[in-house]
């Protein structure tokens, strides 16, 4: 992936974080912070932290490439069987927030993180369960070792991923209708990179910067995805609807291939071409035969164009 496209990808995340830190909505009435700093505990790095979760692909996208999105979830009975709304970001980069109407929001993206994103978010959920309406939890540092999302969330409790143009989910409908908040929400929307799901294509996200791109979060093991991409590249059948492969992201154990689209292409226009291309990509990924010399060269080229998202 070119340096130019790397800067574009990074800009998408920065604009979302800027909206959160700039106060795009009314601040909570009170905030809770954990106990004073203590000696730092070393958390082992987990390359694929959301592995085993039904919503792994959605969580990776929320944590790494989406500016504004929500995903409904529910804790297990051991953790109260409570409804939780997982979000990309919250005001002031808070870790958790309980809205005035009692809805608990928990952020996937904060300033402080450990080497295990699953542990981080689980710790924010546990802190959020104790919040009263109007209170927020500011992450003081990395958490201690403890339960992970695989332990805290009900595997059957995930809802559908929702993308948003404005951070209206930060507040109640009544609060969002107030003039000051309406203006702030509109200002936040103008700063964000437009992103949409490609209809009917799981894990595919269209975005518009100075050009249009699609990022396709693949759930398969990373090496298998790279092998599959190499097979298609060597065969020449490596694009759809006039697109051009430009590289891939390494994100929390998954691979996110990126294609540059024809200028002006819209998300809805990709539904058919990507649906036709998907079986070819899936078959190439599923193939377990050894790569040919040409495919190995193609794979090396793809690997050289990967960017790690952290």
PDB file of C-alpha atoms in Angstrom:
ATOM      1  CA  UNK A   1       0.000   0.000   0.000  1.00  0.00           C
ATOM      2  CA  UNK A   2       1.397   3.418  -0.957  1.00  0.00           C
ATOM      3  CA  UNK A   3       2.422   6.000   1.641  1.00  0.00           C
ATOM      4  CA  UNK A   4      -0.394   8.210   0.330  1.00  0.00           C
ATOM      5  CA  UNK A   5      -3.026   5.569   0.999  1.00  0.00           C
ATOM      6  CA  UNK A   6      -1.524   4.809   4.427  1.00  0.00           C
ATOM      7  CA  UNK A   7      -1.965   8.478   5.334  1.00  0.00           C
ATOM      8  CA  UNK A   8      -5.571   8.351   4.110  1.00  0.00           C
ATOM      9  CA  UNK A   9      -6.334   5.296   6.231  1.00  0.00           C
ATOM     10  CA  UNK A  10      -4.806   6.887   9.320  1.00  0.00           C
ATOM     11  CA  UNK A  11      -6.777  10.087   8.691  1.00  0.00           C
ATOM     12  CA  UNK A  12     -10.061   8.178   8.938  1.00  0.00           C
ATOM     13  CA  UNK A  13      -9.292   7.118  12.507  1.00  0.00           C
ATOM     14  CA  UNK A  14      -7.917  10.526  13.490  1.00  0.00           C
ATOM     15  CA  UNK A  15     -11.068  12.364  12.401  1.00  0.00           C
ATOM     16  CA  UNK A  16     -13.243  10.067  14.506  1.00  0.00           C
ATOM     17  CA  UNK A  17     -11.026  10.533  17.542  1.00  0.00           C
ATOM     18  CA  UNK A  18     -11.010  14.293  16.972  1.00  0.00           C
ATOM     19  CA  UNK A  19     -14.805  14.320  17.041  1.00  0.00           C
ATOM     20  CA  UNK A  20     -14.777  12.481  20.345  1.00  0.00           C
ATOM     21  CA  UNK A  21     -12.206  14.712  22.004  1.00  0.00           C
ATOM     22  CA  UNK A  22     -13.641  17.948  20.632  1.00  0.00           C
ATOM     23  CA  UNK A  23     -16.845  17.548  22.632  1.00  0.00           C
ATOM     24  CA  UNK A  24     -19.265  16.818  19.825  1.00  0.00           C
ATOM     25  CA  UNK A  25     -21.966  16.270  22.435  1.00  0.00           C
ATOM     26  CA  UNK A  26     -22.814  17.354  25.939  1.00  0.00           C
ATOM     27  CA  UNK A  27     -20.382  15.927  28.487  1.00  0.00           C
ATOM     28  CA  UNK A  28     -21.757  13.517  31.080  1.00  0.00           C
ATOM     29  CA  UNK A  29     -22.720  15.080  34.389  1.00  0.00           C
ATOM     30  CA  UNK A  30     -20.112  13.097  36.274  1.00  0.00           C
ATOM     31  CA  UNK A  31     -17.220  10.773  35.571  1.00  0.00           C
ATOM     32  CA  UNK A  32     -15.762   7.928  37.554  1.00  0.00           C
ATOM     33  CA  UNK A  33     -12.088   7.141  37.479  1.00  0.00           C
ATOM     34  CA  UNK A  34     -10.525   4.029  38.932  1.00  0.00           C
ATOM     35  CA  UNK A  35      -8.247   4.023  41.964  1.00  0.00           C
ATOM     36  CA  UNK A  36      -4.875   5.841  41.858  1.00  0.00           C
ATOM     37  CA  UNK A  37      -2.099   4.522  39.655  1.00  0.00           C
ATOM     38  CA  UNK A  38      -0.440   1.285  40.723  1.00  0.00           C
ATOM     39  CA  UNK A  39       2.527  -0.667  39.400  1.00  0.00           C
ATOM     40  CA  UNK A  40       1.912  -1.628  35.799  1.00  0.00           C
ATOM     41  CA  UNK A  41       1.069  -5.264  35.098  1.00  0.00           C
ATOM     42  CA  UNK A  42       2.448  -6.776  31.929  1.00  0.00           C
ATOM     43  CA  UNK A  43      -0.361  -8.023  29.688  1.00  0.00           C
ATOM     44  CA  UNK A  44       0.653 -10.651  27.145  1.00  0.00           C
ATOM     45  CA  UNK A  45       0.069  -9.645  23.534  1.00  0.00           C
ATOM     46  CA  UNK A  46      -2.815 -11.484  21.854  1.00  0.00           C
ATOM     47  CA  UNK A  47      -2.542 -11.389  18.074  1.00  0.00           C
ATOM     48  CA  UNK A  48      -6.160 -12.362  17.405  1.00  0.00           C
ATOM     49  CA  UNK A  49      -8.017 -11.125  20.507  1.00  0.00           C
ATOM     50  CA  UNK A  50     -11.606 -11.599  19.298  1.00  0.00           C
ATOM     51  CA  UNK A  51     -11.118 -15.137  17.984  1.00  0.00           C
ATOM     52  CA  UNK A  52     -14.065 -17.389  18.779  1.00  0.00           C
ATOM     53  CA  UNK A  53     -16.609 -14.567  19.014  1.00  0.00           C
ATOM     54  CA  UNK A  54     -19.488 -14.596  16.530  1.00  0.00           C
ATOM     55  CA  UNK A  55     -18.943 -10.866  15.991  1.00  0.00           C
ATOM     56  CA  UNK A  56     -15.156 -11.051  15.504  1.00  0.00           C
ATOM     57  CA  UNK A  57     -15.266  -9.389  12.099  1.00  0.00           C
ATOM     58  CA  UNK A  58     -17.497  -6.557  13.343  1.00  0.00           C
ATOM     59  CA  UNK A  59     -15.357  -5.969  16.431  1.00  0.00           C
ATOM     60  CA  UNK A  60     -12.165  -5.782  14.383  1.00  0.00           C
ATOM     61  CA  UNK A  61     -13.793  -3.258  12.049  1.00  0.00           C
ATOM     62  CA  UNK A  62     -15.047  -1.156  14.969  1.00  0.00           C
ATOM     63  CA  UNK A  63     -11.686  -1.224  16.689  1.00  0.00           C
ATOM     64  CA  UNK A  64      -9.595  -0.440  13.606  1.00  0.00           C
ATOM     65  CA  UNK A  65     -11.325   1.080  10.568  1.00  0.00           C
ATOM     66  CA  UNK A  66     -14.805   2.423  11.355  1.00  0.00           C
ATOM     67  CA  UNK A  67     -15.248   5.985  12.655  1.00  0.00           C
ATOM     68  CA  UNK A  68     -18.802   5.708  14.030  1.00  0.00           C
ATOM     69  CA  UNK A  69     -20.544   2.380  14.592  1.00  0.00           C
ATOM     70  CA  UNK A  70     -22.497   0.508  17.256  1.00  0.00           C
ATOM     71  CA  UNK A  71     -23.107  -3.160  18.016  1.00  0.00           C
ATOM     72  CA  UNK A  72     -25.681  -4.354  20.528  1.00  0.00           C
ATOM     73  CA  UNK A  73     -24.546  -7.115  22.891  1.00  0.00           C
ATOM     74  CA  UNK A  74     -25.535  -8.753  26.176  1.00  0.00           C
ATOM     75  CA  UNK A  75     -23.476  -9.924  29.108  1.00  0.00           C
ATOM     76  CA  UNK A  76     -23.679 -13.494  30.372  1.00  0.00           C
ATOM     77  CA  UNK A  77     -25.774 -14.405  33.394  1.00  0.00           C
ATOM     78  CA  UNK A  78     -22.610 -14.356  35.512  1.00  0.00           C
ATOM     79  CA  UNK A  79     -22.278 -10.665  34.659  1.00  0.00           C
ATOM     80  CA  UNK A  80     -25.918  -9.775  35.169  1.00  0.00           C
ATOM     81  CA  UNK A  81     -27.393 -10.562  31.750  1.00  0.00           C
ATOM     82  CA  UNK A  82     -27.283  -6.835  30.940  1.00  0.00           C
ATOM     83  CA  UNK A  83     -27.745  -5.156  27.571  1.00  0.00           C
ATOM     84  CA  UNK A  84     -24.687  -3.258  26.338  1.00  0.00           C
ATOM     85  CA  UNK A  85     -24.121  -1.129  23.251  1.00  0.00           C
ATOM     86  CA  UNK A  86     -20.554  -1.452  22.003  1.00  0.00           C
ATOM     87  CA  UNK A  87     -19.417   1.703  20.197  1.00  0.00           C
ATOM     88  CA  UNK A  88     -16.383   2.843  18.268  1.00  0.00           C
ATOM     89  CA  UNK A  89     -15.752   5.973  20.362  1.00  0.00           C
ATOM     90  CA  UNK A  90     -17.314   8.014  23.163  1.00  0.00           C
ATOM     91  CA  UNK A  91     -17.027  11.689  24.212  1.00  0.00           C
ATOM     92  CA  UNK A  92     -13.605  12.612  25.619  1.00  0.00           C
ATOM     93  CA  UNK A  93     -12.420   9.122  24.572  1.00  0.00           C
ATOM     94  CA  UNK A  94     -14.194   7.660  27.620  1.00  0.00           C
ATOM     95  CA  UNK A  95     -14.179   3.912  28.120  1.00  0.00           C
ATOM     96  CA  UNK A  96     -17.837   3.639  29.100  1.00  0.00           C
ATOM     97  CA  UNK A  97     -20.842   5.916  29.484  1.00  0.00           C
ATOM     98  CA  UNK A  98     -24.317   5.388  30.885  1.00  0.00           C
ATOM     99  CA  UNK A  99     -26.746   7.705  29.139  1.00  0.00           C
ATOM    100  CA  UNK A 100     -29.458   9.599  30.976  1.00  0.00           C
ATOM    101  CA  UNK A 101     -31.969   6.960  29.843  1.00  0.00           C
ATOM    102  CA  UNK A 102     -29.881   4.165  31.389  1.00  0.00           C
ATOM    103  CA  UNK A 103     -28.394   2.739  28.171  1.00  0.00           C
ATOM    104  CA  UNK A 104     -24.811   1.544  28.738  1.00  0.00           C
ATOM    105  CA  UNK A 105     -22.308   2.430  26.006  1.00  0.00           C
ATOM    106  CA  UNK A 106     -18.824   0.870  25.952  1.00  0.00           C
ATOM    107  CA  UNK A 107     -16.054   2.051  23.611  1.00  0.00           C
ATOM    108  CA  UNK A 108     -13.832  -0.142  21.452  1.00  0.00           C
ATOM    109  CA  UNK A 109     -11.401   2.736  20.892  1.00  0.00           C
ATOM    110  CA  UNK A 110      -9.774   4.644  23.764  1.00  0.00           C
ATOM    111  CA  UNK A 111      -6.444   6.359  24.362  1.00  0.00           C
ATOM    112  CA  UNK A 112      -5.022   3.617  26.611  1.00  0.00           C
ATOM    113  CA  UNK A 113      -4.873  -0.036  25.568  1.00  0.00           C
ATOM    114  CA  UNK A 114      -2.991  -3.185  26.574  1.00  0.00           C
ATOM    115  CA  UNK A 115      -1.775  -5.986  24.335  1.00  0.00           C
ATOM    116  CA  UNK A 116      -5.171  -7.714  24.502  1.00  0.00           C
ATOM    117  CA  UNK A 117      -8.085  -5.765  23.007  1.00  0.00           C
ATOM    118  CA  UNK A 118     -10.580  -8.347  24.286  1.00  0.00           C
ATOM    119  CA  UNK A 119      -9.409  -7.872  27.873  1.00  0.00           C
ATOM    120  CA  UNK A 120      -9.507  -4.077  27.463  1.00  0.00           C
ATOM    121  CA  UNK A 121     -13.123  -3.929  26.315  1.00  0.00           C
ATOM    122  CA  UNK A 122     -14.246  -6.514  28.876  1.00  0.00           C
ATOM    123  CA  UNK A 123     -12.720  -4.389  31.655  1.00  0.00           C
ATOM    124  CA  UNK A 124     -14.624  -1.339  30.374  1.00  0.00           C
ATOM    125  CA  UNK A 125     -17.860  -3.313  30.362  1.00  0.00           C
ATOM    126  CA  UNK A 126     -17.333  -4.375  33.960  1.00  0.00           C
ATOM    127  CA  UNK A 127     -16.587  -0.789  35.012  1.00  0.00           C
ATOM    128  CA  UNK A 128     -19.601   0.447  33.055  1.00  0.00           C
ATOM    129  CA  UNK A 129     -22.008  -1.900  34.820  1.00  0.00           C
ATOM    130  CA  UNK A 130     -21.485   0.120  38.015  1.00  0.00           C
ATOM    131  CA  UNK A 131     -22.193   3.505  36.414  1.00  0.00           C
ATOM    132  CA  UNK A 132     -25.280   5.537  37.215  1.00  0.00           C
ATOM    133  CA  UNK A 133     -27.165   7.505  34.513  1.00  0.00           C
ATOM    134  CA  UNK A 134     -25.081  10.457  33.363  1.00  0.00           C
ATOM    135  CA  UNK A 135     -21.779   8.987  34.571  1.00  0.00           C
ATOM    136  CA  UNK A 136     -18.749   8.047  32.469  1.00  0.00           C
ATOM    137  CA  UNK A 137     -15.723   5.853  33.080  1.00  0.00           C
ATOM    138  CA  UNK A 138     -12.361   7.290  32.019  1.00  0.00           C
ATOM    139  CA  UNK A 139      -9.766   4.579  31.449  1.00  0.00           C
ATOM    140  CA  UNK A 140      -6.862   5.293  33.848  1.00  0.00           C
ATOM    141  CA  UNK A 141      -4.442   2.836  32.272  1.00  0.00           C
ATOM    142  CA  UNK A 142      -4.267  -0.736  31.107  1.00  0.00           C
ATOM    143  CA  UNK A 143      -6.395  -3.220  33.077  1.00  0.00           C
ATOM    144  CA  UNK A 144      -5.189  -6.016  35.309  1.00  0.00           C
ATOM    145  CA  UNK A 145      -5.417  -9.573  33.957  1.00  0.00           C
ATOM    146  CA  UNK A 146      -9.002 -10.752  34.144  1.00  0.00           C
ATOM    147  CA  UNK A 147     -12.064 -11.871  32.172  1.00  0.00           C
ATOM    148  CA  UNK A 148     -12.101 -11.269  28.422  1.00  0.00           C
ATOM    149  CA  UNK A 149     -15.011 -10.620  26.073  1.00  0.00           C
ATOM    150  CA  UNK A 150     -15.237 -14.366  25.464  1.00  0.00           C
ATOM    151  CA  UNK A 151     -16.033 -14.718  29.197  1.00  0.00           C
ATOM    152  CA  UNK A 152     -18.191 -11.614  29.684  1.00  0.00           C
ATOM    153  CA  UNK A 153     -20.459 -11.548  26.615  1.00  0.00           C
ATOM    154  CA  UNK A 154     -23.271 -13.958  25.781  1.00  0.00           C
ATOM    155  CA  UNK A 155     -22.293 -15.626  22.474  1.00  0.00           C
ATOM    156  CA  UNK A 156     -25.942 -15.476  21.378  1.00  0.00           C
ATOM    157  CA  UNK A 157     -26.431 -11.869  22.448  1.00  0.00           C
ATOM    158  CA  UNK A 158     -24.928  -9.915  19.550  1.00  0.00           C
ATOM    159  CA  UNK A 159     -27.106  -7.664  17.421  1.00  0.00           C
ATOM    160  CA  UNK A 160     -26.386  -6.219  13.993  1.00  0.00           C
ATOM    161  CA  UNK A 161     -23.596  -3.750  13.306  1.00  0.00           C
ATOM    162  CA  UNK A 162     -24.871  -0.238  12.599  1.00  0.00           C
ATOM    163  CA  UNK A 163     -22.859   2.556  10.974  1.00  0.00           C
ATOM    164  CA  UNK A 164     -23.677   6.171  11.815  1.00  0.00           C
ATOM    165  CA  UNK A 165     -23.070   9.519  10.128  1.00  0.00           C
ATOM    166  CA  UNK A 166     -23.330  11.389  13.429  1.00  0.00           C
ATOM    167  CA  UNK A 167     -22.632  10.305  17.039  1.00  0.00           C
ATOM    168  CA  UNK A 168     -26.307  10.592  17.971  1.00  0.00           C
ATOM    169  CA  UNK A 169     -26.008   7.347  19.940  1.00  0.00           C
ATOM    170  CA  UNK A 170     -24.027   9.253  22.577  1.00  0.00           C
ATOM    171  CA  UNK A 171     -27.229  10.856  23.880  1.00  0.00           C
ATOM    172  CA  UNK A 172     -30.968  10.439  24.209  1.00  0.00           C
ATOM    173  CA  UNK A 173     -33.312  11.610  21.440  1.00  0.00           C
ATOM    174  CA  UNK A 174     -34.384  14.530  23.622  1.00  0.00           C
ATOM    175  CA  UNK A 175     -30.774  15.632  24.124  1.00  0.00           C
ATOM    176  CA  UNK A 176     -29.990  15.225  20.424  1.00  0.00           C
ATOM    177  CA  UNK A 177     -32.847  17.585  19.529  1.00  0.00           C
ATOM    178  CA  UNK A 178     -31.416  20.473  21.569  1.00  0.00           C
ATOM    179  CA  UNK A 179     -30.025  23.266  19.316  1.00  0.00           C
ATOM    180  CA  UNK A 180     -26.477  23.218  20.714  1.00  0.00           C
ATOM    181  CA  UNK A 181     -26.216  19.461  20.372  1.00  0.00           C
ATOM    182  CA  UNK A 182     -27.696  19.476  16.859  1.00  0.00           C
ATOM    183  CA  UNK A 183     -25.033  21.936  15.785  1.00  0.00           C
ATOM    184  CA  UNK A 184     -22.254  19.914  17.427  1.00  0.00           C
ATOM    185  CA  UNK A 185     -23.474  16.685  15.845  1.00  0.00           C
ATOM    186  CA  UNK A 186     -23.532  18.261  12.402  1.00  0.00           C
ATOM    187  CA  UNK A 187     -20.022  19.609  12.943  1.00  0.00           C
ATOM    188  CA  UNK A 188     -18.834  16.118  13.900  1.00  0.00           C
ATOM    189  CA  UNK A 189     -20.428  14.619  10.791  1.00  0.00           C
ATOM    190  CA  UNK A 190     -18.584  17.060   8.530  1.00  0.00           C
ATOM    191  CA  UNK A 191     -15.216  16.004   9.967  1.00  0.00           C
ATOM    192  CA  UNK A 192     -15.705  12.263   9.497  1.00  0.00           C
ATOM    193  CA  UNK A 193     -14.731  10.155   6.498  1.00  0.00           C
ATOM    194  CA  UNK A 194     -17.968   8.860   4.897  1.00  0.00           C
ATOM    195  CA  UNK A 195     -18.257   5.075   5.278  1.00  0.00           C
ATOM    196  CA  UNK A 196     -21.025   2.611   4.401  1.00  0.00           C
ATOM    197  CA  UNK A 197     -21.528  -1.134   4.365  1.00  0.00           C
ATOM    198  CA  UNK A 198     -21.713  -2.708   0.929  1.00  0.00           C
ATOM    199  CA  UNK A 199     -25.261  -4.155   0.848  1.00  0.00           C
ATOM    200  CA  UNK A 200     -25.329  -7.931   1.118  1.00  0.00           C
ATOM    201  CA  UNK A 201     -21.541  -8.338   1.346  1.00  0.00           C
ATOM    202  CA  UNK A 202     -20.424  -9.222   4.870  1.00  0.00           C
ATOM    203  CA  UNK A 203     -17.463  -7.285   6.192  1.00  0.00           C
ATOM    204  CA  UNK A 204     -17.154  -4.980   3.145  1.00  0.00           C
ATOM    205  CA  UNK A 205     -16.989  -1.253   3.899  1.00  0.00           C
ATOM    206  CA  UNK A 206     -17.016   1.484   1.265  1.00  0.00           C
ATOM    207  CA  UNK A 207     -15.327   4.781   2.118  1.00  0.00           C
ATOM    208  CA  UNK A 208     -14.798   8.094   0.356  1.00  0.00           C
ATOM    209  CA  UNK A 209     -11.711  10.221   0.833  1.00  0.00           C
ATOM    210  CA  UNK A 210     -10.361  12.001  -2.247  1.00  0.00           C
ATOM    211  CA  UNK A 211     -11.112   8.693  -3.993  1.00  0.00           C
ATOM    212  CA  UNK A 212     -13.431   5.787  -3.227  1.00  0.00           C
ATOM    213  CA  UNK A 213     -12.178   2.549  -1.668  1.00  0.00           C
ATOM    214  CA  UNK A 214     -13.601  -0.680  -0.297  1.00  0.00           C
ATOM    215  CA  UNK A 215     -12.081  -2.460   2.696  1.00  0.00           C
ATOM    216  CA  UNK A 216     -13.097  -6.096   3.070  1.00  0.00           C
ATOM    217  CA  UNK A 217     -12.570  -7.627   6.515  1.00  0.00           C
ATOM    218  CA  UNK A 218     -11.906 -11.325   5.988  1.00  0.00           C
ATOM    219  CA  UNK A 219     -12.715 -13.793   8.812  1.00  0.00           C
ATOM    220  CA  UNK A 220     -10.404 -16.579   7.596  1.00  0.00           C
ATOM    221  CA  UNK A 221      -6.887 -17.186   8.985  1.00  0.00           C
ATOM    222  CA  UNK A 222      -4.504 -14.524   7.747  1.00  0.00           C
ATOM    223  CA  UNK A 223      -2.107 -16.829   5.870  1.00  0.00           C
ATOM    224  CA  UNK A 224      -5.005 -18.475   4.043  1.00  0.00           C
ATOM    225  CA  UNK A 225      -6.298 -15.069   2.941  1.00  0.00           C
ATOM    226  CA  UNK A 226      -2.872 -14.061   1.635  1.00  0.00           C
ATOM    227  CA  UNK A 227      -2.583 -17.352  -0.263  1.00  0.00           C
ATOM    228  CA  UNK A 228      -6.047 -16.853  -1.744  1.00  0.00           C
ATOM    229  CA  UNK A 229      -5.294 -13.307  -2.829  1.00  0.00           C
ATOM    230  CA  UNK A 230      -2.044 -14.530  -4.405  1.00  0.00           C
ATOM    231  CA  UNK A 231      -3.877 -17.211  -6.412  1.00  0.00           C
ATOM    232  CA  UNK A 232      -6.319 -14.656  -7.792  1.00  0.00           C
ATOM    233  CA  UNK A 233      -3.616 -12.103  -8.535  1.00  0.00           C
ATOM    234  CA  UNK A 234      -1.577 -14.660 -10.456  1.00  0.00           C
ATOM    235  CA  UNK A 235      -4.658 -15.728 -12.417  1.00  0.00           C
ATOM    236  CA  UNK A 236      -5.463 -12.142 -13.382  1.00  0.00           C
ATOM    237  CA  UNK A 237      -8.973 -12.383 -11.894  1.00  0.00           C
ATOM    238  CA  UNK A 238      -8.272  -9.999  -9.064  1.00  0.00           C
ATOM    239  CA  UNK A 239     -10.794  -7.179  -9.326  1.00  0.00           C
ATOM    240  CA  UNK A 240     -14.484  -6.346  -9.677  1.00  0.00           C
ATOM    241  CA  UNK A 241     -16.329  -3.499 -11.378  1.00  0.00           C
ATOM    242  CA  UNK A 242     -13.140  -1.812 -12.566  1.00  0.00           C
ATOM    243  CA  UNK A 243     -11.502  -1.801  -9.128  1.00  0.00           C
ATOM    244  CA  UNK A 244      -7.757  -1.963  -8.450  1.00  0.00           C
ATOM    245  CA  UNK A 245      -6.153  -3.838  -5.553  1.00  0.00           C
ATOM    246  CA  UNK A 246      -3.941  -1.415  -3.603  1.00  0.00           C
ATOM    247  CA  UNK A 247      -2.872  -3.390  -0.531  1.00  0.00           C
ATOM    248  CA  UNK A 248      -4.116  -4.792   2.761  1.00  0.00           C
ATOM    249  CA  UNK A 249      -4.295  -4.025   6.453  1.00  0.00           C
ATOM    250  CA  UNK A 250      -3.183  -6.418   9.200  1.00  0.00           C
ATOM    251  CA  UNK A 251      -5.697  -5.856  11.970  1.00  0.00           C
ATOM    252  CA  UNK A 252      -6.028  -7.852  15.197  1.00  0.00           C
ATOM    253  CA  UNK A 253      -5.166 -11.138  13.532  1.00  0.00           C
ATOM    254  CA  UNK A 254      -7.294 -10.626  10.422  1.00  0.00           C
ATOM    255  CA  UNK A 255      -6.499  -9.379   6.931  1.00  0.00           C
ATOM    256  CA  UNK A 256      -8.400  -6.480   5.348  1.00  0.00           C
ATOM    257  CA  UNK A 257      -7.760  -6.288   1.580  1.00  0.00           C
ATOM    258  CA  UNK A 258      -8.315  -2.834   0.053  1.00  0.00           C
ATOM    259  CA  UNK A 259      -9.407  -2.001  -3.496  1.00  0.00           C
ATOM    260  CA  UNK A 260      -9.508   1.435  -5.071  1.00  0.00           C
ATOM    261  CA  UNK A 261     -12.775   1.905  -6.941  1.00  0.00           C
ATOM    262  CA  UNK A 262     -13.775   3.744 -10.073  1.00  0.00           C
ATOM    263  CA  UNK A 263     -14.083   7.447  -9.372  1.00  0.00           C
ATOM    264  CA  UNK A 264     -17.477   8.328  -7.941  1.00  0.00           C
ATOM    265  CA  UNK A 265     -18.478   4.709  -7.225  1.00  0.00           C
ATOM    266  CA  UNK A 266     -21.140   4.317  -4.534  1.00  0.00           C
ATOM    267  CA  UNK A 267     -21.536   1.505  -2.006  1.00  0.00           C
ATOM    268  CA  UNK A 268     -24.825   0.352  -3.504  1.00  0.00           C
ATOM    269  CA  UNK A 269     -23.235  -0.093  -6.937  1.00  0.00           C
ATOM    270  CA  UNK A 270     -20.764  -2.623  -5.532  1.00  0.00           C
ATOM    271  CA  UNK A 271     -23.369  -5.063  -4.212  1.00  0.00           C
ATOM    272  CA  UNK A 272     -23.697  -7.065  -7.430  1.00  0.00           C
ATOM    273  CA  UNK A 273     -20.053  -7.092  -8.562  1.00  0.00           C
ATOM    274  CA  UNK A 274     -18.757  -7.991  -5.093  1.00  0.00           C
ATOM    275  CA  UNK A 275     -21.393 -10.702  -4.654  1.00  0.00           C
ATOM    276  CA  UNK A 276     -20.179 -12.228  -7.930  1.00  0.00           C
ATOM    277  CA  UNK A 277     -16.528 -11.916  -6.899  1.00  0.00           C
ATOM    278  CA  UNK A 278     -17.016 -13.300  -3.371  1.00  0.00           C
ATOM    279  CA  UNK A 279     -17.286 -17.025  -4.331  1.00  0.00           C
ATOM    280  CA  UNK A 280     -14.047 -16.775  -6.333  1.00  0.00           C
ATOM    281  CA  UNK A 281     -12.230 -15.212  -3.396  1.00  0.00           C
ATOM    282  CA  UNK A 282     -13.673 -17.720  -0.923  1.00  0.00           C
ATOM    283  CA  UNK A 283     -12.691 -20.667  -3.124  1.00  0.00           C
ATOM    284  CA  UNK A 284      -9.165 -19.313  -3.558  1.00  0.00           C
ATOM    285  CA  UNK A 285      -8.824 -18.856   0.202  1.00  0.00           C
ATOM    286  CA  UNK A 286     -10.205 -22.341   0.923  1.00  0.00           C
ATOM    287  CA  UNK A 287      -7.792 -24.044  -1.486  1.00  0.00           C
ATOM    288  CA  UNK A 288      -5.037 -25.863   0.407  1.00  0.00           C
ATOM    289  CA  UNK A 289      -2.829 -26.762  -2.529  1.00  0.00           C
ATOM    290  CA  UNK A 290       0.762 -25.474  -2.663  1.00  0.00           C
ATOM    291  CA  UNK A 291       1.349 -22.142  -4.385  1.00  0.00           C
ATOM    292  CA  UNK A 292       2.996 -22.130  -7.791  1.00  0.00           C
ATOM    293  CA  UNK A 293       6.141 -20.099  -8.379  1.00  0.00           C
ATOM    294  CA  UNK A 294       4.071 -17.326  -9.955  1.00  0.00           C
ATOM    295  CA  UNK A 295       1.622 -17.354  -7.041  1.00  0.00           C
ATOM    296  CA  UNK A 296       4.492 -17.161  -4.560  1.00  0.00           C
ATOM    297  CA  UNK A 297       5.793 -14.057  -6.326  1.00  0.00           C
ATOM    298  CA  UNK A 298       2.307 -12.564  -6.226  1.00  0.00           C
ATOM    299  CA  UNK A 299       2.046 -13.335  -2.513  1.00  0.00           C
ATOM    300  CA  UNK A 300       5.368 -11.649  -1.796  1.00  0.00           C
ATOM    301  CA  UNK A 301       4.117  -8.535  -3.562  1.00  0.00           C
ATOM    302  CA  UNK A 302       0.908  -8.516  -1.521  1.00  0.00           C
ATOM    303  CA  UNK A 303       2.791  -8.987   1.754  1.00  0.00           C
ATOM    304  CA  UNK A 304       5.039  -6.043   0.893  1.00  0.00           C
ATOM    305  CA  UNK A 305       1.946  -3.848   0.557  1.00  0.00           C
ATOM    306  CA  UNK A 306       0.460  -4.688   3.939  1.00  0.00           C
ATOM    307  CA  UNK A 307       0.073  -2.093   6.677  1.00  0.00           C
ATOM    308  CA  UNK A 308      -0.335  -3.066  10.332  1.00  0.00           C
ATOM    309  CA  UNK A 309      -3.074  -1.178  12.188  1.00  0.00           C
ATOM    310  CA  UNK A 310      -2.352  -0.624  15.875  1.00  0.00           C
TER     311      UNK A 310
END
